[in-house]
Amino acid sequence: MTIGAIIGKEYEQQYFDDYSYFCDFISEKLTEQPIFSEVEKQEINLIMAYIKECGTYAQKFYSGKKSENNVDMEKIAYVNDNLYDRICDKIGRLHKENGEPMPYEKNDDIVR
């Protein structure tokens, strides 16, 4: 394996770790907000869990753990906008009603 391939694998792993982190972050921060009902919080958790699951599935595929012959193309990447739109609507509502950005502390483990 070349150094480029090794670096590529490390970067790929870091990307998926960061992706998972931000899926969890968005889910946690939105569901902490009192403006959302329990039903809305469940919806947020379900949507973000599915988006994260698609990322995990893609990671398994690209790392060779999923065969090309047995791949679900719908899970390689969630490409429809409707779930993203729902989450963006929740973030927009939070900003409109709260006026403050989501609380965030820098995570030094995230590669920027």
PDB file of C-alpha atoms in Angstrom:
ATOM      1  CA  MET A   1       0.000   0.000   0.000  1.00  0.00           C
ATOM      2  CA  THR A   2       1.384   3.393  -0.959  1.00  0.00           C
ATOM      3  CA  ILE A   3       1.684   6.340   1.427  1.00  0.00           C
ATOM      4  CA  GLY A   4      -1.039   8.079  -0.592  1.00  0.00           C
ATOM      5  CA  ALA A   5      -3.379   5.140  -0.052  1.00  0.00           C
ATOM      6  CA  ILE A   6      -2.619   5.093   3.675  1.00  0.00           C
ATOM      7  CA  ILE A   7      -3.257   8.834   3.991  1.00  0.00           C
ATOM      8  CA  GLY A   8      -6.414   8.438   1.911  1.00  0.00           C
ATOM      9  CA  LYS A   9      -7.728   5.727   4.252  1.00  0.00           C
ATOM     10  CA  GLU A  10      -6.930   7.827   7.326  1.00  0.00           C
ATOM     11  CA  TYR A  11      -8.653  10.858   5.801  1.00  0.00           C
ATOM     12  CA  GLU A  12     -11.650   8.741   4.817  1.00  0.00           C
ATOM     13  CA  GLN A  13     -11.977   7.410   8.375  1.00  0.00           C
ATOM     14  CA  GLN A  14     -11.677  10.929   9.806  1.00  0.00           C
ATOM     15  CA  TYR A  15     -14.334  12.187   7.375  1.00  0.00           C
ATOM     16  CA  PHE A  16     -16.833   9.537   8.460  1.00  0.00           C
ATOM     17  CA  ASP A  17     -16.026  10.090  12.145  1.00  0.00           C
ATOM     18  CA  ASP A  18     -16.659  13.827  11.681  1.00  0.00           C
ATOM     19  CA  TYR A  19     -19.838  13.103   9.716  1.00  0.00           C
ATOM     20  CA  SER A  20     -21.167  10.941  12.555  1.00  0.00           C
ATOM     21  CA  TYR A  21     -20.191  13.559  15.122  1.00  0.00           C
ATOM     22  CA  PHE A  22     -22.128  16.299  13.327  1.00  0.00           C
ATOM     23  CA  CYS A  23     -25.194  14.092  12.824  1.00  0.00           C
ATOM     24  CA  ASP A  24     -25.234  13.443  16.576  1.00  0.00           C
ATOM     25  CA  PHE A  25     -24.517  17.104  17.351  1.00  0.00           C
ATOM     26  CA  ILE A  26     -27.435  18.373  15.251  1.00  0.00           C
ATOM     27  CA  SER A  27     -29.784  15.792  16.732  1.00  0.00           C
ATOM     28  CA  GLU A  28     -28.732  16.497  20.325  1.00  0.00           C
ATOM     29  CA  LYS A  29     -28.770  20.277  20.053  1.00  0.00           C
ATOM     30  CA  LEU A  30     -32.154  20.441  18.349  1.00  0.00           C
ATOM     31  CA  THR A  31     -33.814  18.017  20.754  1.00  0.00           C
ATOM     32  CA  GLU A  32     -32.518  20.022  23.737  1.00  0.00           C
ATOM     33  CA  GLN A  33     -34.619  22.978  22.618  1.00  0.00           C
ATOM     34  CA  PRO A  34     -37.898  23.541  24.484  1.00  0.00           C
ATOM     35  CA  ILE A  35     -39.618  24.999  21.393  1.00  0.00           C
ATOM     36  CA  PHE A  36     -39.988  21.537  19.871  1.00  0.00           C
ATOM     37  CA  SER A  37     -42.715  19.119  20.952  1.00  0.00           C
ATOM     38  CA  GLU A  38     -41.904  15.522  21.849  1.00  0.00           C
ATOM     39  CA  VAL A  39     -43.256  14.431  18.459  1.00  0.00           C
ATOM     40  CA  GLU A  40     -40.953  16.921  16.691  1.00  0.00           C
ATOM     41  CA  LYS A  41     -38.001  15.728  18.774  1.00  0.00           C
ATOM     42  CA  GLN A  42     -38.730  12.129  17.782  1.00  0.00           C
ATOM     43  CA  GLU A  43     -38.876  13.217  14.144  1.00  0.00           C
ATOM     44  CA  ILE A  44     -35.513  14.999  14.476  1.00  0.00           C
ATOM     45  CA  ASN A  45     -33.923  11.911  16.041  1.00  0.00           C
ATOM     46  CA  LEU A  46     -35.342   9.600  13.361  1.00  0.00           C
ATOM     47  CA  ILE A  47     -34.231  11.820  10.490  1.00  0.00           C
ATOM     48  CA  MET A  48     -30.721  12.361  11.813  1.00  0.00           C
ATOM     49  CA  ALA A  49     -30.346   8.665  12.662  1.00  0.00           C
ATOM     50  CA  TYR A  50     -31.282   7.768   9.082  1.00  0.00           C
ATOM     51  CA  ILE A  51     -28.896  10.329   7.582  1.00  0.00           C
ATOM     52  CA  LYS A  52     -26.137   9.021   9.864  1.00  0.00           C
ATOM     53  CA  GLU A  53     -27.010   5.432   8.919  1.00  0.00           C
ATOM     54  CA  CYS A  54     -26.579   6.318   5.237  1.00  0.00           C
ATOM     55  CA  GLY A  55     -23.117   7.690   6.035  1.00  0.00           C
ATOM     56  CA  THR A  56     -22.197   4.537   7.934  1.00  0.00           C
ATOM     57  CA  TYR A  57     -23.455   2.404   5.057  1.00  0.00           C
ATOM     58  CA  ALA A  58     -21.396   4.446   2.589  1.00  0.00           C
ATOM     59  CA  GLN A  59     -18.317   4.019   4.767  1.00  0.00           C
ATOM     60  CA  LYS A  60     -18.757   0.239   4.750  1.00  0.00           C
ATOM     61  CA  PHE A  61     -19.196   0.259   0.977  1.00  0.00           C
ATOM     62  CA  TYR A  62     -16.184   2.457   0.243  1.00  0.00           C
ATOM     63  CA  SER A  63     -13.961   0.511   2.622  1.00  0.00           C
ATOM     64  CA  GLY A  64     -14.835  -2.727   0.818  1.00  0.00           C
ATOM     65  CA  LYS A  65     -16.970  -4.196   3.609  1.00  0.00           C
ATOM     66  CA  LYS A  66     -20.031  -4.140   1.326  1.00  0.00           C
ATOM     67  CA  SER A  67     -19.931  -5.885  -2.029  1.00  0.00           C
ATOM     68  CA  GLU A  68     -20.795  -3.934  -5.165  1.00  0.00           C
ATOM     69  CA  ASN A  69     -23.091  -6.822  -6.060  1.00  0.00           C
ATOM     70  CA  ASN A  70     -25.118  -6.397  -2.894  1.00  0.00           C
ATOM     71  CA  VAL A  71     -25.290  -2.635  -2.443  1.00  0.00           C
ATOM     72  CA  ASP A  72     -28.369  -0.526  -1.753  1.00  0.00           C
ATOM     73  CA  MET A  73     -27.761   2.593  -3.847  1.00  0.00           C
ATOM     74  CA  GLU A  74     -30.381   4.513  -1.855  1.00  0.00           C
ATOM     75  CA  LYS A  75     -28.194   4.153   1.239  1.00  0.00           C
ATOM     76  CA  ILE A  76     -24.839   5.069  -0.308  1.00  0.00           C
ATOM     77  CA  ALA A  77     -25.837   8.689   0.068  1.00  0.00           C
ATOM     78  CA  TYR A  78     -29.168  10.192   0.950  1.00  0.00           C
ATOM     79  CA  VAL A  79     -29.787  12.410  -2.070  1.00  0.00           C
ATOM     80  CA  ASN A  80     -33.387  13.479  -1.674  1.00  0.00           C
ATOM     81  CA  ASP A  81     -33.867  16.888  -0.145  1.00  0.00           C
ATOM     82  CA  ASN A  82     -36.977  16.283   1.932  1.00  0.00           C
ATOM     83  CA  LEU A  83     -35.248  15.090   5.121  1.00  0.00           C
ATOM     84  CA  TYR A  84     -32.574  17.766   4.878  1.00  0.00           C
ATOM     85  CA  ASP A  85     -35.329  20.332   4.304  1.00  0.00           C
ATOM     86  CA  ARG A  86     -37.153  19.219   7.451  1.00  0.00           C
ATOM     87  CA  ILE A  87     -34.010  19.592   9.554  1.00  0.00           C
ATOM     88  CA  CYS A  88     -33.206  22.965   7.965  1.00  0.00           C
ATOM     89  CA  ASP A  89     -36.761  24.097   8.720  1.00  0.00           C
ATOM     90  CA  LYS A  90     -36.249  23.135  12.376  1.00  0.00           C
ATOM     91  CA  ILE A  91     -32.951  25.044  12.501  1.00  0.00           C
ATOM     92  CA  GLY A  92     -34.630  28.044  10.857  1.00  0.00           C
ATOM     93  CA  ARG A  93     -37.500  27.922  13.343  1.00  0.00           C
ATOM     94  CA  LEU A  94     -35.047  27.695  16.230  1.00  0.00           C
ATOM     95  CA  HIS A  95     -33.165  30.720  14.970  1.00  0.00           C
ATOM     96  CA  LYS A  96     -36.358  32.691  14.355  1.00  0.00           C
ATOM     97  CA  GLU A  97     -37.799  31.948  17.795  1.00  0.00           C
ATOM     98  CA  ASN A  98     -34.549  31.996  19.737  1.00  0.00           C
ATOM     99  CA  GLY A  99     -32.405  34.427  17.762  1.00  0.00           C
ATOM    100  CA  GLU A 100     -29.246  32.777  19.053  1.00  0.00           C
ATOM    101  CA  PRO A 101     -27.056  30.248  17.266  1.00  0.00           C
ATOM    102  CA  MET A 102     -26.979  26.680  18.513  1.00  0.00           C
ATOM    103  CA  PRO A 103     -24.561  26.380  21.423  1.00  0.00           C
ATOM    104  CA  TYR A 104     -21.296  24.966  20.155  1.00  0.00           C
ATOM    105  CA  GLU A 105     -17.937  24.245  21.701  1.00  0.00           C
ATOM    106  CA  LYS A 106     -15.034  23.655  19.357  1.00  0.00           C
ATOM    107  CA  ASN A 107     -14.146  19.999  19.089  1.00  0.00           C
ATOM    108  CA  ASP A 108     -10.406  19.708  18.501  1.00  0.00           C
ATOM    109  CA  ASP A 109     -10.850  16.178  17.143  1.00  0.00           C
ATOM    110  CA  ILE A 110     -12.593  17.554  14.048  1.00  0.00           C
ATOM    111  CA  VAL A 111     -10.269  18.006  11.084  1.00  0.00           C
ATOM    112  CA  ARG A 112     -10.751  21.416   9.485  1.00  0.00           C
TER     113      ARG A 112
END
